[in-house]
CSV table of C-alpha atoms and ligand atoms in Angstrom, one decimal:
chain,number,residue,atom,x,y,z
A,266,MET,CA,-7.0,-2.8,-29.1
A,267,GLU,CA,-6.7,-5.8,-31.3
A,268,ARG,CA,-7.1,-9.2,-29.6
A,269,ARG,CA,-4.1,-11.4,-30.0
A,270,MET,CA,-4.4,-14.2,-32.4
A,271,SER,CA,-3.1,-17.5,-31.2
A,272,ASP,CA,-0.9,-20.0,-33.1
A,273,ARG,CA,-2.4,-23.0,-31.5
A,274,GLN,CA,-6.3,-23.4,-31.1
A,275,LEU,CA,-7.3,-23.6,-27.5
A,276,PRO,CA,-10.8,-24.4,-26.3
A,277,ARG,CA,-12.9,-21.2,-25.6
A,278,PRO,CA,-14.9,-21.6,-22.4
A,279,ARG,CA,-17.3,-18.9,-21.7
A,280,ILE,CA,-15.9,-17.0,-18.8
A,281,ALA,CA,-17.5,-14.5,-16.4
A,282,ILE,CA,-15.7,-12.3,-14.1
A,283,LEU,CA,-18.0,-11.8,-11.1
A,284,GLY,CA,-16.7,-8.6,-9.3
A,285,SER,CA,-14.8,-6.6,-12.0
A,286,GLY,CA,-13.0,-4.1,-9.9
A,287,ALA,CA,-9.3,-3.8,-9.8
A,288,MET,CA,-8.4,-7.5,-10.0
A,289,GLY,CA,-11.4,-8.8,-11.9
A,290,SER,CA,-10.8,-6.1,-14.6
A,291,LEU,CA,-7.2,-7.0,-14.8
A,292,PHE,CA,-7.9,-10.7,-15.2
A,293,GLY,CA,-10.9,-10.2,-17.4
A,294,GLY,CA,-9.2,-7.6,-19.6
A,295,CYS,CA,-6.1,-9.7,-20.1
A,296,LEU,CA,-8.0,-12.9,-20.8
A,297,PHE,CA,-10.2,-11.0,-23.3
A,298,GLU,CA,-7.0,-9.6,-25.0
A,299,GLY,CA,-5.6,-13.1,-25.2
A,300,GLY,CA,-8.6,-14.3,-27.1
A,301,SER,CA,-10.9,-15.7,-24.4
A,302,ASP,CA,-14.7,-15.3,-24.4
A,303,VAL,CA,-15.1,-13.0,-21.4
A,304,THR,CA,-18.0,-11.1,-19.7
A,305,LEU,CA,-17.4,-8.7,-16.9
A,306,ILE,CA,-20.1,-8.4,-14.2
A,307,ASP,CA,-20.1,-5.7,-11.6
A,308,LEU,CA,-22.5,-3.7,-9.5
A,309,ASN,CA,-20.5,-0.4,-9.6
A,310,ALA,CA,-22.6,1.6,-12.1
A,311,SER,CA,-19.9,4.3,-12.9
A,312,HIS,CA,-17.4,1.6,-13.6
A,313,VAL,CA,-19.7,-0.6,-15.8
A,314,GLU,CA,-20.9,2.4,-17.7
A,315,ALA,CA,-17.5,3.7,-18.3
A,316,ILE,CA,-16.4,0.4,-19.7
A,317,ARG,CA,-19.3,0.4,-22.0
A,318,ARG,CA,-18.7,3.8,-23.2
A,319,GLU,CA,-14.9,3.9,-23.5
A,320,GLY,CA,-13.8,0.3,-23.1
A,321,LEU,CA,-11.9,-0.9,-20.2
A,322,VAL,CA,-8.7,1.1,-19.9
A,323,LEU,CA,-5.8,-1.0,-18.6
A,324,SER,CA,-2.5,0.4,-17.8
A,325,THR,CA,0.2,-2.2,-17.3
A,326,ASP,CA,3.9,-2.6,-18.0
A,327,SER,CA,2.8,-3.4,-21.6
A,328,GLY,CA,1.3,0.1,-21.9
A,329,GLU,CA,-2.1,1.7,-21.7
A,330,ARG,CA,-4.9,0.6,-24.0
A,331,SER,CA,-8.7,0.5,-24.2
A,332,ILE,CA,-10.2,-3.0,-24.3
A,333,ARG,CA,-13.8,-3.5,-25.7
A,334,VAL,CA,-14.8,-6.3,-23.4
A,335,PRO,CA,-18.5,-6.7,-22.7
A,336,ALA,CA,-19.6,-5.5,-19.2
A,337,PHE,CA,-23.0,-6.2,-17.5
A,338,PHE,CA,-24.8,-5.7,-14.2
A,339,PRO,CA,-25.6,-8.9,-12.5
A,340,HIS,CA,-29.4,-8.6,-13.3
A,341,GLU,CA,-28.6,-8.3,-16.9
A,342,VAL,CA,-26.9,-11.8,-17.3
A,343,ALA,CA,-28.9,-14.9,-17.8
A,344,THR,CA,-26.6,-17.1,-19.8
A,345,THR,CA,-24.9,-20.2,-18.3
A,346,PHE,CA,-21.1,-19.8,-18.0
A,347,ASP,CA,-18.4,-22.6,-18.2
A,348,LEU,CA,-16.3,-20.7,-15.7
A,349,ILE,CA,-17.0,-17.9,-13.2
A,350,ILE,CA,-14.0,-16.2,-11.7
A,351,VAL,CA,-15.1,-14.6,-8.4
A,352,PHE,CA,-13.2,-11.4,-7.7
A,353,THR,CA,-15.5,-9.4,-5.3
A,354,LYS,CA,-14.2,-8.8,-1.8
A,355,THR,CA,-14.7,-11.9,0.2
A,356,MET,CA,-17.6,-10.5,2.3
A,357,HIS,CA,-19.6,-10.0,-1.0
A,358,THR,CA,-19.0,-13.5,-2.4
A,359,THR,CA,-22.3,-15.1,-1.3
A,360,ALA,CA,-24.4,-12.2,-2.3
A,361,ALA,CA,-22.7,-11.9,-5.7
A,362,LEU,CA,-23.1,-15.6,-6.5
A,363,SER,CA,-26.7,-15.7,-5.3
A,364,ALA,CA,-27.6,-12.7,-7.7
A,365,VAL,CA,-26.3,-14.8,-10.7
A,366,ARG,CA,-27.4,-18.2,-9.6
A,367,SER,CA,-29.2,-18.7,-12.9
A,368,CYS,CA,-25.8,-18.4,-14.7
A,369,ILE,CA,-24.4,-21.4,-12.7
A,370,GLY,CA,-25.2,-24.7,-14.4
A,371,PRO,CA,-24.4,-28.2,-13.4
A,372,LYS,CA,-21.1,-28.0,-15.2
A,373,THR,CA,-20.2,-24.4,-14.4
A,374,ILE,CA,-16.7,-24.2,-12.7
A,375,LEU,CA,-16.3,-21.6,-10.0
A,376,LEU,CA,-12.8,-20.2,-9.3
A,377,SER,CA,-11.9,-17.9,-6.4
A,378,LEU,CA,-8.5,-15.9,-6.5
A,379,GLN,CA,-9.6,-13.8,-3.5
A,380,ASN,CA,-7.5,-13.2,-0.5
A,381,GLY,CA,-8.3,-14.9,2.8
A,382,LEU,CA,-9.3,-18.4,4.1
A,383,ASP,CA,-12.1,-20.7,3.4
A,384,ASN,CA,-13.2,-19.3,0.0
A,385,LYS,CA,-13.8,-22.8,-1.2
A,386,PHE,CA,-16.6,-23.3,1.4
A,387,LEU,CA,-18.4,-20.2,0.1
A,388,LEU,CA,-18.1,-21.5,-3.5
A,389,THR,CA,-19.2,-25.1,-2.7
A,390,ALA,CA,-22.6,-23.7,-1.6
A,391,PHE,CA,-23.2,-23.0,-5.3
A,392,ALA,CA,-21.4,-25.8,-7.0
A,393,ARG,CA,-20.3,-29.3,-6.3
A,394,PRO,CA,-16.7,-29.6,-4.9
A,395,GLN,CA,-15.4,-31.1,-8.2
A,396,ASN,CA,-16.5,-27.8,-9.9
A,397,VAL,CA,-14.7,-25.5,-7.4
A,398,LEU,CA,-11.2,-24.3,-7.9
A,399,ILE,CA,-9.2,-22.0,-5.6
A,400,GLY,CA,-6.1,-20.1,-6.0
A,401,ILE,CA,-4.0,-17.2,-5.0
A,402,THR,CA,-2.4,-14.3,-7.0
A,403,THR,CA,0.5,-11.9,-6.4
A,404,ASN,CA,-0.5,-9.5,-9.2
A,405,PRO,CA,-1.3,-6.1,-7.9
A,406,ALA,CA,-4.2,-3.9,-9.3
A,407,ASP,CA,-5.8,-0.6,-8.5
A,408,LEU,CA,-9.0,0.9,-9.8
A,409,VAL,CA,-7.7,4.4,-10.4
A,410,ALA,CA,-11.0,5.8,-12.0
A,411,PRO,CA,-14.2,4.2,-13.3
A,412,GLY,CA,-13.3,2.1,-16.2
A,413,HIS,CA,-9.6,2.5,-15.5
A,414,VAL,CA,-7.4,-0.1,-13.9
A,415,GLU,CA,-3.6,0.0,-13.3
A,416,SER,CA,-1.3,-2.9,-12.5
A,417,HIS,CA,2.5,-2.7,-12.5
A,418,GLY,CA,5.0,-5.4,-11.6
A,419,ALA,CA,5.2,-9.1,-12.1
A,420,GLY,CA,2.9,-11.5,-10.4
A,421,ILE,CA,1.8,-15.2,-10.6
A,422,ALA,CA,-1.6,-16.9,-10.0
A,423,ARG,CA,-1.4,-20.4,-8.5
A,424,LEU,CA,-4.4,-22.7,-9.0
A,425,ALA,CA,-5.7,-25.8,-7.6
A,426,ALA,CA,-8.8,-28.2,-7.6
A,427,THR,CA,-10.6,-28.7,-4.3
A,428,ALA,CA,-11.7,-32.2,-5.2
A,429,GLU,CA,-10.9,-34.9,-7.6
A,430,PRO,CA,-11.3,-35.5,-10.5
A,431,ALA,CA,-10.0,-32.1,-11.4
A,432,THR,CA,-11.9,-30.3,-14.2
A,433,PRO,CA,-10.0,-30.0,-17.5
A,434,ILE,CA,-10.5,-26.2,-17.2
A,435,LEU,CA,-7.8,-26.3,-14.4
A,436,LYS,CA,-5.1,-27.4,-16.9
A,437,LEU,CA,-6.3,-25.0,-19.6
A,438,LEU,CA,-6.4,-21.9,-17.5
A,439,PRO,CA,-2.6,-21.2,-17.3
A,440,ASP,CA,-2.6,-21.3,-21.1
A,441,LEU,CA,-5.5,-19.0,-21.4
A,442,LEU,CA,-4.0,-16.6,-18.9
A,443,ALA,CA,-0.6,-16.7,-20.5
A,444,ARG,CA,-2.2,-15.6,-23.8
A,445,GLY,CA,-3.3,-12.5,-22.1
A,446,GLY,CA,0.2,-11.9,-20.6
A,447,LEU,CA,-0.6,-13.3,-17.1
A,448,ASN,CA,1.5,-15.9,-15.4
A,449,ALA,CA,-0.2,-18.9,-13.7
A,450,THR,CA,0.5,-22.3,-12.7
A,451,VAL,CA,-1.3,-25.3,-11.2
A,452,ASP,CA,-0.1,-25.9,-7.7
A,453,PRO,CA,-1.6,-28.5,-5.5
A,454,ARG,CA,0.0,-26.9,-2.5
A,455,VAL,CA,-2.0,-23.8,-3.0
A,456,GLU,CA,-3.7,-23.9,0.3
A,457,THR,CA,-0.5,-23.7,2.1
A,458,ALA,CA,0.4,-20.6,0.0
A,459,ILE,CA,-3.0,-19.2,0.9
A,460,TRP,CA,-2.3,-19.6,4.6
A,461,GLU,CA,1.3,-17.9,4.2
A,462,LYS,CA,-0.3,-14.9,2.5
A,463,VAL,CA,-3.0,-14.7,5.2
A,464,ALA,CA,-0.2,-14.7,7.8
A,465,PHE,CA,1.4,-11.8,6.0
A,466,ASN,CA,-2.0,-9.9,5.6
A,467,ALA,CA,-3.1,-10.6,9.1
A,468,ALA,CA,0.2,-9.0,10.4
A,469,LEU,CA,0.6,-6.1,8.1
A,470,ASN,CA,-2.8,-5.1,6.8
A,471,THR,CA,-4.3,-5.0,10.2
A,472,LEU,CA,-1.5,-3.0,11.8
A,473,CYS,CA,-1.4,-0.5,8.9
A,474,ALA,CA,-5.2,-0.1,9.0
A,475,LEU,CA,-5.2,0.4,12.8
A,476,THR,CA,-2.4,3.0,12.9
A,477,ARG,CA,-2.9,4.5,9.5
A,478,SER,CA,0.7,3.8,8.8
A,479,SER,CA,2.5,2.6,5.7
A,480,VAL,CA,4.3,-0.8,5.7
A,481,GLY,CA,7.7,1.0,6.2
A,482,GLN,CA,6.4,3.0,9.2
A,483,ILE,CA,5.2,-0.3,11.0
A,484,GLY,CA,8.7,-1.7,10.1
A,485,ALA,CA,10.6,1.2,11.4
A,486,ASP,CA,9.0,1.1,14.8
A,487,GLU,CA,10.4,-1.7,17.0
A,488,ALA,CA,7.1,-2.3,18.9
A,489,THR,CA,4.8,-2.6,15.8
A,490,ARG,CA,7.5,-4.6,14.0
A,491,SER,CA,7.6,-7.2,16.8
A,492,LEU,CA,3.8,-7.2,16.9
A,493,ALA,CA,3.6,-8.0,13.2
A,494,PHE,CA,6.0,-10.9,13.5
A,495,ALA,CA,4.1,-12.2,16.7
A,496,ILE,CA,0.8,-12.2,14.7
A,497,ALA,CA,2.4,-13.9,11.8
A,498,ALA,CA,3.8,-16.6,14.1
A,499,GLU,CA,0.3,-17.1,15.6
A,500,VAL,CA,-1.1,-17.6,12.1
A,501,CYS,CA,1.7,-20.0,11.1
A,502,ASN,CA,1.1,-22.1,14.2
A,503,THR,CA,-2.7,-22.3,13.4
A,504,ALA,CA,-1.8,-23.2,9.7
A,505,ILE,CA,0.5,-26.1,11.0
A,506,ALA,CA,-2.2,-27.3,13.4
A,507,CYS,CA,-4.7,-27.4,10.5
A,508,GLY,CA,-2.3,-29.6,8.5
A,509,PHE,CA,-0.6,-26.9,6.2
A,510,ALA,CA,3.1,-27.0,6.4
A,511,VAL,CA,3.6,-23.3,6.0
A,512,ASN,CA,7.3,-22.1,5.7
A,513,ARG,CA,7.5,-19.8,8.7
A,514,SER,CA,10.9,-18.3,7.7
A,515,HIS,CA,9.6,-17.6,4.2
A,516,VAL,CA,6.8,-15.7,5.9
A,517,GLU,CA,9.2,-13.8,8.0
A,518,GLN,CA,11.5,-13.0,5.2
A,519,THR,CA,8.5,-11.7,3.1
A,520,LEU,CA,7.4,-9.5,6.1
A,521,ALA,CA,10.9,-8.1,6.6
A,522,SER,CA,11.4,-7.4,2.8
A,523,ALA,CA,8.1,-5.6,2.5
A,524,MET,CA,9.0,-3.5,5.5
A,525,GLN,CA,12.4,-2.7,3.9
A,526,HIS,CA,11.4,-2.2,0.2
A,527,HIS,CA,7.7,-1.4,0.1
A,528,THR,CA,8.2,1.4,2.7
A,529,HIS,CA,5.4,3.7,1.2
A,530,HIS,CA,2.8,0.9,0.4
A,531,LYS,CA,-0.6,1.4,1.9
A,532,PRO,CA,-2.2,-2.2,2.2
A,533,SER,CA,-5.7,-2.7,0.8
A,534,MET,CA,-7.2,-2.9,4.4
A,535,LEU,CA,-5.7,0.6,5.2
A,536,GLN,CA,-7.1,2.0,1.9
A,537,ASP,CA,-10.5,0.4,2.7
A,538,VAL,CA,-10.5,2.1,6.2
A,539,LEU,CA,-9.5,5.5,4.8
A,540,ALA,CA,-12.1,5.3,2.0
A,541,GLY,CA,-14.9,4.4,4.5
A,542,ARG,CA,-15.3,0.8,3.2
A,543,THR,CA,-15.6,-2.3,5.3
A,544,THR,CA,-12.6,-4.6,5.2
A,545,GLU,CA,-11.9,-8.3,4.6
A,546,ILE,CA,-11.0,-8.9,8.2
A,547,GLU,CA,-13.3,-11.9,8.7
A,548,ALA,CA,-11.7,-13.9,5.9
A,549,ILE,CA,-8.2,-13.0,7.3
A,550,CYS,CA,-8.1,-12.8,11.1
A,551,GLY,CA,-11.7,-14.0,11.7
A,552,ALA,CA,-11.1,-17.2,10.0
A,553,VAL,CA,-7.7,-17.7,11.6
A,554,VAL,CA,-9.1,-17.2,15.1
A,555,ARG,CA,-12.0,-19.6,14.3
A,556,HIS,CA,-9.7,-22.4,13.1
A,557,ALA,CA,-7.4,-21.8,16.1
A,558,LYS,CA,-10.2,-22.1,18.6
A,559,GLU,CA,-11.5,-25.3,16.9
A,560,ARG,CA,-7.9,-26.7,17.7
A,561,GLY,CA,-7.6,-25.3,21.2
A,562,LEU,CA,-4.9,-22.9,20.1
A,563,SER,CA,-4.6,-19.4,21.7
A,564,THR,CA,-4.0,-16.4,19.3
A,565,PRO,CA,-4.2,-13.4,21.6
A,566,MET,CA,-2.5,-11.0,19.2
A,567,THR,CA,-4.6,-12.0,16.2
A,568,GLU,CA,-7.8,-11.8,18.4
A,569,THR,CA,-6.9,-8.3,19.6
A,570,VAL,CA,-6.4,-6.9,16.1
A,571,LEU,CA,-9.5,-8.7,14.9
A,572,ALA,CA,-11.6,-7.1,17.7
A,573,LEU,CA,-10.2,-3.6,16.8
A,574,ILE,CA,-10.7,-3.8,13.1
A,575,ARG,CA,-14.3,-5.3,13.7
A,576,HIS,CA,-14.8,-2.1,15.8
A,577,ILE,CA,-13.8,0.1,12.9
A,578,ASP,CA,-15.9,-2.0,10.4
A,579,ALA,CA,-19.0,-1.7,12.6
A,580,LYS,CA,-18.6,2.1,12.7
A,581,ILE,CA,-18.2,2.2,8.9
A,582,ALA,CA,-21.2,-0.1,8.4
A,583,ALA,CA,-23.3,2.1,10.7
A,584,ARG,CA,-22.3,5.3,8.8
A,585,SER,CA,-23.2,3.7,5.3
B,699,NAD,P1,-12.3,-4.2,-5.8
B,699,NAD,O1,-13.1,-3.6,-4.6
B,699,NAD,O2,-11.5,-3.4,-6.6
B,699,NAD,O3,-13.3,-5.1,-6.7
B,699,NAD,C1,-14.4,-5.8,-6.2
B,699,NAD,C2,-15.5,-5.6,-7.1
B,699,NAD,O4,-16.7,-6.4,-6.7
B,699,NAD,C3,-16.0,-4.1,-7.0
B,699,NAD,O5,-16.0,-3.5,-8.3
B,699,NAD,C4,-17.5,-4.2,-6.5
B,699,NAD,O6,-18.4,-3.3,-7.2
B,699,NAD,C5,-17.8,-5.7,-7.0
B,699,NAD,N1,-19.0,-6.3,-6.3
B,699,NAD,C6,-19.3,-6.3,-5.0
B,699,NAD,N2,-20.5,-6.9,-4.8
B,699,NAD,C7,-20.9,-7.4,-6.0
B,699,NAD,C8,-21.9,-8.2,-6.4
B,699,NAD,N3,-22.9,-8.6,-5.6
B,699,NAD,N4,-22.1,-8.5,-7.8
B,699,NAD,C9,-21.0,-8.1,-8.7
B,699,NAD,N5,-19.9,-7.4,-8.3
B,699,NAD,C10,-19.9,-7.0,-7.0
B,699,NAD,O7,-11.4,-5.3,-5.0
B,699,NAD,P2,-10.0,-6.0,-5.6
B,699,NAD,O8,-9.0,-5.1,-5.1
B,699,NAD,O9,-10.2,-6.3,-7.0
B,699,NAD,O10,-9.9,-7.3,-4.8
B,699,NAD,C11,-10.8,-8.5,-5.1
B,699,NAD,C12,-10.2,-9.6,-4.4
B,699,NAD,O11,-8.8,-9.9,-4.8
B,699,NAD,C13,-10.1,-9.5,-2.8
B,699,NAD,O12,-10.4,-10.6,-2.2
B,699,NAD,C14,-8.7,-8.9,-2.6
B,699,NAD,O13,-8.2,-9.2,-1.4
B,699,NAD,C15,-7.9,-9.9,-3.7
B,699,NAD,N6,-6.7,-9.4,-4.1
B,699,NAD,C16,-6.6,-8.0,-4.5
B,699,NAD,C17,-5.3,-7.6,-4.9
B,699,NAD,C18,-5.1,-6.1,-5.4
B,699,NAD,O14,-4.0,-5.8,-5.7
B,699,NAD,N7,-6.1,-5.4,-5.7
B,699,NAD,C19,-4.2,-8.5,-5.1
B,699,NAD,C20,-4.4,-9.9,-4.7
B,699,NAD,C21,-5.7,-10.3,-4.3
């Protein structure tokens, strides 16, 4: 696949994607196609080796192509990057950044587009707050085979600084991503959007994972449907107590719409449980319950699903 040539010269920061599974490969592959200097980093041997052998096969609405983007294991990279986009699952963030600590210089910018709360605190253990960006993305992606990622449908990434002055890379990133065909915008209200997505995930991902049901099945049963809305309400109350003006009716509409239109969808937490992988429950319900407790709020439904998913995670961890 030929890399796209740009009409207008943009700066070319050295970008690493730390955790190049489904989302990391999508963003890394698209950035590379758009002309960016990208290095994929991942631990998954079959995936890294397939990319080295055949290129990264990306299937999107623009078609299927093989992208010759460099892919490395963490121990193989030594150079300092201008930007590291963290796309591991949240429970692997700290281990992943520790393993590439030598690639993080005083000017390296760290960006998390992962799901869940408090990713910025994990990143600020490795870089000063002015060098930490956070965001959220609605792009979907699936690793369908080693070296092969699929992503269909539109999405948008919303990005923000966590401290002033904002790094110039923040302004540049939407352009770099756009050249690779990905939508992105700078949105100072991104933390509110993150809480809204957490409300959605805390409600639906947990119930689907616990019952092994699709989103439509949860929505079709009055009891589980009500439970989902009750969990989302607890998360919204917690967000508001933390100072984030989440739009409760928007969250409810998104839940109702998913239950109506994404009837066969199996959320990532259900896929993780079915595949015998531990889940991102701590960054979702674990963080919500912690913030609620700090503010004296009660979140009984969220605490219940948290305890149950922790139980499943502990059994999975014991097996592996
Ligand atoms: P994934 O499991 O496909 O990819 C994570 C990758 O991280 C894996 O390839 C794994 O090998 C790698 N990894 C783990 N530990 C590592 C380490 N120490 N060093 C280097 N690599 C390491 O997960 P994903 O679906 O791409 O999700 C990534 C993040 O994006 C999650 O927070 C998820 O919630 C979020 N997200 C996913 C989607 C989606 O549709 N997949 C959509 C929006 C947000």
